[in-house]
Tab-separated table of C-alpha atoms in Angstrom:
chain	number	residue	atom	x	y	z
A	1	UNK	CA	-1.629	28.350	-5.806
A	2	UNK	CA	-1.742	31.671	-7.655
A	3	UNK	CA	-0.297	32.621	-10.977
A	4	UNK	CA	1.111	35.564	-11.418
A	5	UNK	CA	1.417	37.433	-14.834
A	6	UNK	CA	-1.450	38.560	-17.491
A	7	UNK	CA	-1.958	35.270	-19.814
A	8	UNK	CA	0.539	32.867	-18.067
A	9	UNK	CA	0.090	30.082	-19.981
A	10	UNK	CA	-0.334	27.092	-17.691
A	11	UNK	CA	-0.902	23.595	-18.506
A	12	UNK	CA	-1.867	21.026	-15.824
A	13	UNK	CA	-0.569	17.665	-16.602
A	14	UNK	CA	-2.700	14.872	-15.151
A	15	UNK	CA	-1.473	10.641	-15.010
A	16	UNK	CA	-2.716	8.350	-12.596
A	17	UNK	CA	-3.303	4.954	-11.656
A	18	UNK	CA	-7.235	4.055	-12.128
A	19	UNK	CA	-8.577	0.713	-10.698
A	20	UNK	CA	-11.077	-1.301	-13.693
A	21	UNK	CA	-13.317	-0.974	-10.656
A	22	UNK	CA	-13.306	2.430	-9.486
A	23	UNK	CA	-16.790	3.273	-9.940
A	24	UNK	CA	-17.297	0.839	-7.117
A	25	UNK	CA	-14.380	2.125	-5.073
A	26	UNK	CA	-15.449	5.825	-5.521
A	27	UNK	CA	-18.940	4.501	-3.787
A	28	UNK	CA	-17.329	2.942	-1.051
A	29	UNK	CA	-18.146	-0.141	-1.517
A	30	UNK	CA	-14.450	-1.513	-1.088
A	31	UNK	CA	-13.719	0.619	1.882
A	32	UNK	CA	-11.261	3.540	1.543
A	33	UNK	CA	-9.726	2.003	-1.861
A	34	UNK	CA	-7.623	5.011	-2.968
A	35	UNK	CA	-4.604	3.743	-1.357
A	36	UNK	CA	-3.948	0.832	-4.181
A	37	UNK	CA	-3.767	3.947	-6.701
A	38	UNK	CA	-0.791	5.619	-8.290
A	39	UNK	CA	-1.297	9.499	-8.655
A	40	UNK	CA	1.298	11.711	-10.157
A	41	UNK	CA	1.438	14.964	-10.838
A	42	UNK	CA	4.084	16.460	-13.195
A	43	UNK	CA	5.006	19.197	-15.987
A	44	UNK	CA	7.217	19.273	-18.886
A	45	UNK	CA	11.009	19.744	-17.972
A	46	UNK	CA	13.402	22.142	-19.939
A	47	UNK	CA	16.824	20.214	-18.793
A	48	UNK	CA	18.966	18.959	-21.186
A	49	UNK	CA	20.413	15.349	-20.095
A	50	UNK	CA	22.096	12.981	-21.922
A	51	UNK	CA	20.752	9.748	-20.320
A	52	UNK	CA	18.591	7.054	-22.418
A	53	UNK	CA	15.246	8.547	-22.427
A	54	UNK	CA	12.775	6.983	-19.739
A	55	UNK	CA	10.633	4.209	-21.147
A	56	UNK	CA	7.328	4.873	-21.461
A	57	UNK	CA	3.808	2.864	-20.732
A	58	UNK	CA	0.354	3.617	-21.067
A	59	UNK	CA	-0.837	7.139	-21.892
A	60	UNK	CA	3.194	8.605	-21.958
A	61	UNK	CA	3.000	7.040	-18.032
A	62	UNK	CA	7.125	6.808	-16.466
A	63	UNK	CA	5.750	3.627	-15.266
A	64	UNK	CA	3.793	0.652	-15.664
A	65	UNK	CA	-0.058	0.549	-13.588
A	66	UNK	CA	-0.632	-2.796	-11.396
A	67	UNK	CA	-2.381	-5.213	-13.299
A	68	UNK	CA	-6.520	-4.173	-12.979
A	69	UNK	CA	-5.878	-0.574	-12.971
A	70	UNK	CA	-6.670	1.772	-15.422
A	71	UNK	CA	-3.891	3.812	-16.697
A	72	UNK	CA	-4.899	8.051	-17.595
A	73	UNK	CA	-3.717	11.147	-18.236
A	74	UNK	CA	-5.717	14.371	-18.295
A	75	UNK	CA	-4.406	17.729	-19.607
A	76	UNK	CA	-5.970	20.674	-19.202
A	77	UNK	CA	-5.475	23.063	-22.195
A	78	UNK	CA	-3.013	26.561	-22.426
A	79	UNK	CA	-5.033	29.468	-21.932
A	80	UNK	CA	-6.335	29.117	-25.817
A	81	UNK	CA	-3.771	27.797	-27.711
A	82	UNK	CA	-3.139	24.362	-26.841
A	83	UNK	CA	-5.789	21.952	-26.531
A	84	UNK	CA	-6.221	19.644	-23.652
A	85	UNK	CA	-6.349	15.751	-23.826
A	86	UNK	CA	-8.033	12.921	-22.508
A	87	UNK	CA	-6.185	9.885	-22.251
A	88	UNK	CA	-7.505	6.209	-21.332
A	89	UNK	CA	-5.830	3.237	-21.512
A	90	UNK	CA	-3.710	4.678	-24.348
A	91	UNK	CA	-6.872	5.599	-26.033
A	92	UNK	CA	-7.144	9.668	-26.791
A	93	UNK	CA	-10.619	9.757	-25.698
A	94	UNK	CA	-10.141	13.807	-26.380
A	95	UNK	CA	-7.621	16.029	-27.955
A	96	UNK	CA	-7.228	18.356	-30.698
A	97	UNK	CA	-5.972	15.516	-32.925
A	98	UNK	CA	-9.429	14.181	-33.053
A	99	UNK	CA	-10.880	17.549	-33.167
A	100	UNK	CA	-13.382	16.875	-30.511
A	101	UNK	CA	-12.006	19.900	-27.860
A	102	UNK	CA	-13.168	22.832	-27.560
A	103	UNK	CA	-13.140	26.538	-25.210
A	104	UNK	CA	-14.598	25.707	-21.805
A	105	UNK	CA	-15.069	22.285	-20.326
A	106	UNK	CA	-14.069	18.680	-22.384
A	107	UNK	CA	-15.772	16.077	-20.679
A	108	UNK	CA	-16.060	12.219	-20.866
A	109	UNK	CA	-18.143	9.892	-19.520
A	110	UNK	CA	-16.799	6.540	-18.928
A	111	UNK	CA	-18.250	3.188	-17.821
A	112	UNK	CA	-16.309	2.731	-14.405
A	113	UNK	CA	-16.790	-1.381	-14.767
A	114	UNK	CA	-15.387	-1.832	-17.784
A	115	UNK	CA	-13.552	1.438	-18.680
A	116	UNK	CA	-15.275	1.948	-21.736
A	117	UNK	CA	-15.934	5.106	-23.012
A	118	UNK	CA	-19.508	6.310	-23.082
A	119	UNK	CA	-19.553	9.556	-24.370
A	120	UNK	CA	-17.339	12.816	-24.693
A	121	UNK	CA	-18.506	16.353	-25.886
A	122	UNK	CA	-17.379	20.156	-25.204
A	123	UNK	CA	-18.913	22.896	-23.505
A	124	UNK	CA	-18.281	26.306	-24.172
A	125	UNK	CA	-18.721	28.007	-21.031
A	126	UNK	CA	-18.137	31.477	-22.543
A	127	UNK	CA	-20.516	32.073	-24.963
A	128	UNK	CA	-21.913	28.931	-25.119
A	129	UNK	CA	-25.522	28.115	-23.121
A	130	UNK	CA	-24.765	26.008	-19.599
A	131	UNK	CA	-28.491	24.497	-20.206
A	132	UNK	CA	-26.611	21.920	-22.612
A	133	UNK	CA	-24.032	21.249	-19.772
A	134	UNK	CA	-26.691	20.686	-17.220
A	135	UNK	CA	-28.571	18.311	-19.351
A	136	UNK	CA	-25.003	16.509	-19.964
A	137	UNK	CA	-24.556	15.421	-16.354
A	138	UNK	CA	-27.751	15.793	-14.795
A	139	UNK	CA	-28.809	11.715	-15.447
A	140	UNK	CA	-25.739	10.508	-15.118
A	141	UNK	CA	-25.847	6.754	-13.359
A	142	UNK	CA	-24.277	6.228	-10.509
A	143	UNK	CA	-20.400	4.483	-11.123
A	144	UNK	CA	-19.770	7.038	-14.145
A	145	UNK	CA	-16.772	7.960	-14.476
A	146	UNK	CA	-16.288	11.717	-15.013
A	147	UNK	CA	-12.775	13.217	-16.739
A	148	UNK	CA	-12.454	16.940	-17.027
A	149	UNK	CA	-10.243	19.161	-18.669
A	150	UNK	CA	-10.460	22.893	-19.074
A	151	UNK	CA	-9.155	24.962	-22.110
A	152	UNK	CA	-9.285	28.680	-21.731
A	153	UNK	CA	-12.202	29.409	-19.903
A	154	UNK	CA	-14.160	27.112	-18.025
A	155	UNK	CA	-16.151	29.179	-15.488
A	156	UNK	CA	-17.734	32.130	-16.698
A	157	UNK	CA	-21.530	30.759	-17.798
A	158	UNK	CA	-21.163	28.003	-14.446
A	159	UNK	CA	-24.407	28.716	-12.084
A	160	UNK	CA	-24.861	27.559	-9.016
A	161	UNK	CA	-26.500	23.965	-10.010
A	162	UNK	CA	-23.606	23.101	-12.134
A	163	UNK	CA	-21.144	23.605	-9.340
A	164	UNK	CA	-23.013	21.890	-6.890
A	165	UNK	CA	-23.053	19.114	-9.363
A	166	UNK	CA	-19.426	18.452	-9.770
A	167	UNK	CA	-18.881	18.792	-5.856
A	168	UNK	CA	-21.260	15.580	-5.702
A	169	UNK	CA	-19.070	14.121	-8.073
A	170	UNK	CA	-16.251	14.502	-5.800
A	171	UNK	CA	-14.569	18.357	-6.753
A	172	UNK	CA	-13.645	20.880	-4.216
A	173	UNK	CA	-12.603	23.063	-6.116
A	174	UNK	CA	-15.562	23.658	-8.502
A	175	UNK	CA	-17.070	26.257	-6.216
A	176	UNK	CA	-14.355	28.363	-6.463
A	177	UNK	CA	-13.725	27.983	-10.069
A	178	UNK	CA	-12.899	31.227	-12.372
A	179	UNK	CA	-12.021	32.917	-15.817
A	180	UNK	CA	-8.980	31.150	-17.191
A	181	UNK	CA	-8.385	28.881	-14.355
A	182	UNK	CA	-6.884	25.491	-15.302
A	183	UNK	CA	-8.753	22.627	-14.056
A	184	UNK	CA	-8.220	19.252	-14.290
A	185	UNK	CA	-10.559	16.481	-12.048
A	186	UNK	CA	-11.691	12.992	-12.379
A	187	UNK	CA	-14.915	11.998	-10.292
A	188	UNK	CA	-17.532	9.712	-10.337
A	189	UNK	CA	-21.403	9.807	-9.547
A	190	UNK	CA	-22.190	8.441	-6.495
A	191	UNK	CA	-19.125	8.853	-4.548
A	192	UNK	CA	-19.100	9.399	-0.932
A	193	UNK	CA	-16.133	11.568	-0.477
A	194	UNK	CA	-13.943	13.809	-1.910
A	195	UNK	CA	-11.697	12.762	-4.906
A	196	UNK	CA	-8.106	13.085	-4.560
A	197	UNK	CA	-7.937	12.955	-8.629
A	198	UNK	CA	-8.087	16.969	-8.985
A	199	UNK	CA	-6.009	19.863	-9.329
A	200	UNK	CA	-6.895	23.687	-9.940
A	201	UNK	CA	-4.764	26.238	-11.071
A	202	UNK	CA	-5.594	29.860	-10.609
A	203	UNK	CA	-5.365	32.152	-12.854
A	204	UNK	CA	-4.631	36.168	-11.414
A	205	UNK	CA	-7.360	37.818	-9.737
A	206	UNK	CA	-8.325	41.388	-9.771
């Protein structure tokens, strides 16, 4: 979808359903798998109700995940003034609480056994060099779990390598990726097809 306006703010708001053993699923090793997952895509409401707010679970979830599942919420950032966030297991993995975002891509690295987290850095991908991106996810071993979230711009120093690398982790919609487009995807390295854990907004074109 297109957004129209100069500097629409857009936030993409992220929660799903992850397996403990998704880095096998996202192989193929247990068949199709995705269809024991819970995705859900949503974005903070204006209306005014009166009703007992909604309980909440893991990660600000509206529901509970089944039992050896992985609860997460990814959130890409508002052009630059709100930071994106990372959530695992109600763990902030990423956020500007823990002052560990930054302009460009937030990424972390998860062990998709055991859900632990591995590691999680920024790149600026505006001024910053894509060299330390490459050298970020170029050894990754296979079952990583990948979590993205852009803030501002995520696209402008991507070359050709680094998009080819996230559509092996499962994107479609890295290729296409521009200035100021709001990206959220969770993938995995090794994985046979597609993921269905991504979703692109774009910002205007010229």
């Amino acid at each position: 979808m297109r957004v129209a306006g100069p500097l629409r703010i857009v936030v993409l708001i992220f929660t799903a359903g992850l397996t403990w053993i998704m880095g096998s699923i996202l192989l193929g090793t247990h068949g199709s798998g995705f269809s024991r997952l819970q995705q859900l895509f949503s974005s903070p409401e204006n209306a005014v109700t009166t009703e007992p707010r909604a309980r909440k679970y893991k990660c600000g979830l509206p529901q509970p995940c089944p039992e050896q599942h992985l609860a997460f919420r990814v959130v890409s950032g508002a052009a630059n003034v709100i930071g994106p966030k990372i959530c695992l297991e109600d763990k902030m993995l990423m956020s500007s609480v823990k002052d560990n975002v930054g302009r460009g891509l937030n990424i972390a690295l998860v062990n998709g056994v055991n859900g632990e987290l591995l590691e999680a850095r920024s790149f600026d991908m505006w001024a910053g060099d894509v060299n330390d991106l490459l050298k970020f996810i170029r050894p990754l071993h296979e079952g990583t779990l990948v979590f993205v979230a852009s803030y501002d711009d995520p696209a402008t120093k991507m070359n050709d390598e680094t998009r080819k690398i996230f559509s092996e982790l499962g994107s479609t919609n890295a290729k296409e990726l521009a200035f100021r487009d709001s990206w959220v995807f969770v993938g995995a390295k090794g994985v046979q097809d597609k993921s269905p854990f991504e979703q692109l907004i774009l910002q205007m074109r010229n």
